[in-house]
Each structure stands twice: as structure tokens, then as C-alpha cells.
PDB file of C-alpha atoms in Angstrom:
ATOM      1  CA  UNK A   1     133.597 123.344  94.875  1.00  0.00           C
ATOM      2  CA  UNK A   2     134.763 119.821  95.662  1.00  0.00           C
ATOM      3  CA  UNK A   3     133.390 116.900  97.625  1.00  0.00           C
ATOM      4  CA  UNK A   4     135.229 114.148  99.454  1.00  0.00           C
ATOM      5  CA  UNK A   5     132.485 111.526  99.462  1.00  0.00           C
ATOM      6  CA  UNK A   6     128.759 110.976  99.703  1.00  0.00           C
ATOM      7  CA  UNK A   7     126.439 108.653 101.563  1.00  0.00           C
ATOM      8  CA  UNK A   8     122.766 107.857 101.945  1.00  0.00           C
ATOM      9  CA  UNK A   9     121.821 109.060 105.443  1.00  0.00           C
ATOM     10  CA  UNK A  10     118.705 108.947 107.581  1.00  0.00           C
ATOM     11  CA  UNK A  11     119.566 111.172 110.552  1.00  0.00           C
ATOM     12  CA  UNK A  12     120.938 114.405 109.067  1.00  0.00           C
ATOM     13  CA  UNK A  13     117.497 115.609 107.937  1.00  0.00           C
ATOM     14  CA  UNK A  14     114.640 114.243 110.074  1.00  0.00           C
ATOM     15  CA  UNK A  15     111.985 112.282 108.165  1.00  0.00           C
ATOM     16  CA  UNK A  16     114.057 112.297 104.941  1.00  0.00           C
ATOM     17  CA  UNK A  17     116.186 109.752 103.113  1.00  0.00           C
ATOM     18  CA  UNK A  18     119.067 111.959 102.090  1.00  0.00           C
ATOM     19  CA  UNK A  19     121.952 111.805  99.677  1.00  0.00           C
ATOM     20  CA  UNK A  20     124.584 113.793 101.600  1.00  0.00           C
ATOM     21  CA  UNK A  21     127.703 115.217  99.950  1.00  0.00           C
ATOM     22  CA  UNK A  22     130.645 116.039 102.241  1.00  0.00           C
ATOM     23  CA  UNK A  23     132.050 119.274 100.830  1.00  0.00           C
ATOM     24  CA  UNK A  24     135.755 120.020 101.268  1.00  0.00           C
ATOM     25  CA  UNK A  25     137.754 123.235 101.717  1.00  0.00           C
ATOM     26  CA  UNK A  26     135.749 124.117 104.827  1.00  0.00           C
ATOM     27  CA  UNK A  27     136.785 127.513 106.217  1.00  0.00           C
ATOM     28  CA  UNK A  28     135.116 127.064 109.619  1.00  0.00           C
ATOM     29  CA  UNK A  29     137.753 125.029 111.550  1.00  0.00           C
ATOM     30  CA  UNK A  30     135.373 124.002 114.332  1.00  0.00           C
ATOM     31  CA  UNK A  31     137.053 122.900 117.550  1.00  0.00           C
ATOM     32  CA  UNK A  32     136.976 119.083 117.777  1.00  0.00           C
ATOM     33  CA  UNK A  33     135.477 118.793 114.280  1.00  0.00           C
ATOM     34  CA  UNK A  34     134.444 115.187 113.534  1.00  0.00           C
ATOM     35  CA  UNK A  35     135.971 115.434 110.013  1.00  0.00           C
ATOM     36  CA  UNK A  36     138.902 117.890 110.150  1.00  0.00           C
ATOM     37  CA  UNK A  37     140.263 116.620 106.812  1.00  0.00           C
ATOM     38  CA  UNK A  38     137.271 118.326 105.144  1.00  0.00           C
ATOM     39  CA  UNK A  39     139.078 121.631 105.732  1.00  0.00           C
ATOM     40  CA  UNK A  40     141.620 120.569 103.096  1.00  0.00           C
ATOM     41  CA  UNK A  41     141.276 121.445  99.412  1.00  0.00           C
ATOM     42  CA  UNK A  42     140.840 117.811  98.356  1.00  0.00           C
ATOM     43  CA  UNK A  43     138.334 115.710  96.497  1.00  0.00           C
ATOM     44  CA  UNK A  44     136.475 115.760  93.213  1.00  0.00           C
ATOM     45  CA  UNK A  45     134.610 118.653  91.599  1.00  0.00           C
ATOM     46  CA  UNK A  46     130.940 118.588  92.501  1.00  0.00           C
ATOM     47  CA  UNK A  47     129.053 119.384  89.326  1.00  0.00           C
ATOM     48  CA  UNK A  48     125.578 118.867  87.939  1.00  0.00           C
ATOM     49  CA  UNK A  49     126.959 115.933  85.950  1.00  0.00           C
ATOM     50  CA  UNK A  50     128.458 114.330  89.062  1.00  0.00           C
ATOM     51  CA  UNK A  51     125.212 114.683  90.982  1.00  0.00           C
ATOM     52  CA  UNK A  52     123.248 113.400  87.996  1.00  0.00           C
ATOM     53  CA  UNK A  53     125.410 110.257  87.756  1.00  0.00           C
ATOM     54  CA  UNK A  54     124.985 109.530  91.473  1.00  0.00           C
ATOM     55  CA  UNK A  55     121.271 110.323  91.583  1.00  0.00           C
ATOM     56  CA  UNK A  56     120.586 107.930  88.713  1.00  0.00           C
ATOM     57  CA  UNK A  57     121.781 105.092  90.971  1.00  0.00           C
ATOM     58  CA  UNK A  58     119.661 106.005  93.999  1.00  0.00           C
ATOM     59  CA  UNK A  59     116.805 108.238  92.845  1.00  0.00           C
ATOM     60  CA  UNK A  60     113.988 105.823  93.725  1.00  0.00           C
ATOM     61  CA  UNK A  61     114.947 105.725  97.390  1.00  0.00           C
ATOM     62  CA  UNK A  62     115.732 109.392  98.005  1.00  0.00           C
ATOM     63  CA  UNK A  63     113.671 112.332  99.203  1.00  0.00           C
ATOM     64  CA  UNK A  64     116.434 114.896  99.759  1.00  0.00           C
ATOM     65  CA  UNK A  65     119.936 115.986  98.714  1.00  0.00           C
ATOM     66  CA  UNK A  66     122.123 117.675 101.334  1.00  0.00           C
ATOM     67  CA  UNK A  67     125.293 119.689 100.950  1.00  0.00           C
ATOM     68  CA  UNK A  68     127.329 119.176 104.096  1.00  0.00           C
ATOM     69  CA  UNK A  69     129.531 122.246 104.052  1.00  0.00           C
ATOM     70  CA  UNK A  70     130.242 124.588 101.192  1.00  0.00           C
ATOM     71  CA  UNK A  71     130.741 127.746 103.237  1.00  0.00           C
ATOM     72  CA  UNK A  72     133.708 128.638 101.026  1.00  0.00           C
ATOM     73  CA  UNK A  73     131.442 128.816  97.937  1.00  0.00           C
ATOM     74  CA  UNK A  74     127.859 129.617  98.907  1.00  0.00           C
ATOM     75  CA  UNK A  75     126.897 130.519  95.343  1.00  0.00           C
ATOM     76  CA  UNK A  76     127.951 127.080  94.102  1.00  0.00           C
ATOM     77  CA  UNK A  77     125.784 125.459  96.805  1.00  0.00           C
ATOM     78  CA  UNK A  78     122.838 127.652  95.747  1.00  0.00           C
ATOM     79  CA  UNK A  79     123.317 126.756  92.094  1.00  0.00           C
ATOM     80  CA  UNK A  80     123.505 123.026  92.701  1.00  0.00           C
ATOM     81  CA  UNK A  81     120.485 123.051  95.030  1.00  0.00           C
ATOM     82  CA  UNK A  82     118.482 124.947  92.406  1.00  0.00           C
ATOM     83  CA  UNK A  83     119.525 122.417  89.774  1.00  0.00           C
ATOM     84  CA  UNK A  84     118.525 119.440  91.968  1.00  0.00           C
ATOM     85  CA  UNK A  85     115.121 120.982  92.687  1.00  0.00           C
ATOM     86  CA  UNK A  86     114.386 121.779  89.052  1.00  0.00           C
ATOM     87  CA  UNK A  87     115.760 118.567  87.535  1.00  0.00           C
ATOM     88  CA  UNK A  88     114.659 116.048  90.165  1.00  0.00           C
ATOM     89  CA  UNK A  89     112.062 117.792  92.328  1.00  0.00           C
ATOM     90  CA  UNK A  90     113.838 116.517  95.446  1.00  0.00           C
ATOM     91  CA  UNK A  91     114.084 118.427  98.699  1.00  0.00           C
ATOM     92  CA  UNK A  92     117.412 120.128  99.331  1.00  0.00           C
ATOM     93  CA  UNK A  93     119.374 120.916 102.466  1.00  0.00           C
ATOM     94  CA  UNK A  94     122.514 122.798 103.398  1.00  0.00           C
ATOM     95  CA  UNK A  95     124.627 122.305 106.517  1.00  0.00           C
ATOM     96  CA  UNK A  96     126.548 125.520 107.142  1.00  0.00           C
ATOM     97  CA  UNK A  97     129.140 125.753 109.881  1.00  0.00           C
ATOM     98  CA  UNK A  98     128.694 129.510 110.240  1.00  0.00           C
ATOM     99  CA  UNK A  99     126.974 131.272 113.145  1.00  0.00           C
ATOM    100  CA  UNK A 100     124.645 133.071 110.722  1.00  0.00           C
ATOM    101  CA  UNK A 101     123.543 132.535 107.154  1.00  0.00           C
ATOM    102  CA  UNK A 102     125.587 134.135 104.431  1.00  0.00           C
ATOM    103  CA  UNK A 103     124.029 137.100 102.634  1.00  0.00           C
ATOM    104  CA  UNK A 104     124.551 135.027  99.475  1.00  0.00           C
ATOM    105  CA  UNK A 105     122.300 132.185 100.715  1.00  0.00           C
ATOM    106  CA  UNK A 106     119.184 131.845  98.542  1.00  0.00           C
ATOM    107  CA  UNK A 107     116.530 130.123 100.666  1.00  0.00           C
ATOM    108  CA  UNK A 108     114.141 129.682  97.753  1.00  0.00           C
ATOM    109  CA  UNK A 109     116.322 126.781  96.542  1.00  0.00           C
ATOM    110  CA  UNK A 110     116.272 124.907  99.852  1.00  0.00           C
ATOM    111  CA  UNK A 111     113.871 123.049 102.127  1.00  0.00           C
ATOM    112  CA  UNK A 112     116.228 122.816 105.119  1.00  0.00           C
ATOM    113  CA  UNK A 113     119.242 124.668 106.446  1.00  0.00           C
ATOM    114  CA  UNK A 114     121.438 123.925 109.461  1.00  0.00           C
ATOM    115  CA  UNK A 115     123.557 126.716 110.874  1.00  0.00           C
ATOM    116  CA  UNK A 116     126.113 126.845 113.628  1.00  0.00           C
ATOM    117  CA  UNK A 117     129.598 125.510 114.176  1.00  0.00           C
ATOM    118  CA  UNK A 118     130.066 122.459 116.317  1.00  0.00           C
ATOM    119  CA  UNK A 119     130.980 123.592 119.827  1.00  0.00           C
ATOM    120  CA  UNK A 120     131.870 120.648 122.069  1.00  0.00           C
ATOM    121  CA  UNK A 121     130.775 122.501 125.195  1.00  0.00           C
ATOM    122  CA  UNK A 122     127.276 122.895 123.694  1.00  0.00           C
ATOM    123  CA  UNK A 123     126.910 119.431 122.242  1.00  0.00           C
ATOM    124  CA  UNK A 124     125.627 118.138 118.932  1.00  0.00           C
ATOM    125  CA  UNK A 125     122.177 118.615 117.419  1.00  0.00           C
ATOM    126  CA  UNK A 126     120.684 115.894 119.620  1.00  0.00           C
ATOM    127  CA  UNK A 127     121.544 117.761 122.839  1.00  0.00           C
ATOM    128  CA  UNK A 128     119.159 120.354 124.287  1.00  0.00           C
ATOM    129  CA  UNK A 129     122.152 122.646 124.915  1.00  0.00           C
ATOM    130  CA  UNK A 130     123.321 122.697 121.273  1.00  0.00           C
ATOM    131  CA  UNK A 131     124.118 126.015 119.624  1.00  0.00           C
ATOM    132  CA  UNK A 132     123.353 124.516 116.203  1.00  0.00           C
ATOM    133  CA  UNK A 133     119.918 124.889 114.626  1.00  0.00           C
ATOM    134  CA  UNK A 134     118.148 123.011 111.862  1.00  0.00           C
ATOM    135  CA  UNK A 135     115.409 124.939 110.122  1.00  0.00           C
ATOM    136  CA  UNK A 136     112.694 123.805 107.762  1.00  0.00           C
ATOM    137  CA  UNK A 137     112.218 126.499 105.165  1.00  0.00           C
ATOM    138  CA  UNK A 138     108.560 127.208 104.586  1.00  0.00           C
ATOM    139  CA  UNK A 139     107.847 128.651 101.162  1.00  0.00           C
ATOM    140  CA  UNK A 140     104.821 130.923 101.400  1.00  0.00           C
ATOM    141  CA  UNK A 141     104.024 132.802  98.201  1.00  0.00           C
ATOM    142  CA  UNK A 142     107.200 134.760  97.459  1.00  0.00           C
ATOM    143  CA  UNK A 143     108.608 134.603 100.989  1.00  0.00           C
ATOM    144  CA  UNK A 144     110.563 132.058 102.981  1.00  0.00           C
ATOM    145  CA  UNK A 145     110.115 131.512 106.704  1.00  0.00           C
ATOM    146  CA  UNK A 146     112.472 129.494 108.895  1.00  0.00           C
ATOM    147  CA  UNK A 147     110.859 127.001 111.282  1.00  0.00           C
ATOM    148  CA  UNK A 148     113.241 125.680 113.946  1.00  0.00           C
ATOM    149  CA  UNK A 149     112.985 121.865 113.936  1.00  0.00           C
ATOM    150  CA  UNK A 150     116.146 121.151 115.935  1.00  0.00           C
ATOM    151  CA  UNK A 151     114.095 119.411 118.644  1.00  0.00           C
ATOM    152  CA  UNK A 152     113.318 116.589 116.170  1.00  0.00           C
ATOM    153  CA  UNK A 153     116.826 115.282 116.797  1.00  0.00           C
ATOM    154  CA  UNK A 154     115.922 114.607 120.418  1.00  0.00           C
ATOM    155  CA  UNK A 155     112.833 112.466 119.772  1.00  0.00           C
TER     156      UNK A 155
END
């Protein structure tokens, strides 16, 4: 799995200061995608070492790490989220462009997950008509429940 770039963001995950990696080789091809170049197989390998090097620079100001994409390699996203949680005890998030979660998705390694392709006729996450959903994953004993927090984008 490769990434094109990263940034510190404040709006992708409400109430979190997030290190967001833009994952390439996206298989979703959303109509009017804001970053169509992310469908290309470009960028640098996203590894534990890469994340470690970047986190060392910003760790004191972060509360979350997000993987923006990665639908082409769900297992790699799972593995990196698990590593971030165990090594840094940060929250983790995944933005999937799929209509539904992959059977390979392992919610126990995540605190948030966004699903849904961008559909211009529905609008982005901040529109009440959006088809996309952001969920907070509640970890209760050995189960995970999804709480829809999409409305937080409209406040």
C-alpha cells in the first residue's frame, strides 16, 4: 500500500487532531472525485517505519491517525491501524469509498470509519442529503457497535 502525502487535519474526524494519510491506488473512481490522481498507483510505501518517522515529529499534538483510502488493500489498513493503536495508543480512523464495509475490515483496530463514495448529487459529509456516513466505533467488551456521528459535520 502506498500513500501520496499526509497532513494534519481538524475536520476529517470531529473533535480530533488527525494525521491523515492519502492512500493511492484507489479502486472506487467516484464521480467528480476531489483527488482523482489518488486512483493511480503512485507514491511511497506506507509502512510502520514511515508512520513512526512521521509520528515522531507530531506526536504531541495528535489524537488520531486516519487512512484516507486503502480500499485496494484492506488488510494493510487493518495492520497499520493495529500497529498505531498498540505502539502509540492513538485513535485510528479509516475513510473507505465503498458503499459497505469490506468483510476484511477489523473494527477492533479502529475508533472511526467513514463509508460511502462521494456522490455529487448527494453532497459531502456536511450536507444533510449525503450518502456518506461517519461512524464512531464503540468497543463494548468483545463487541463493536457503530454509532452514526455524521451530523457532527453540520454543527
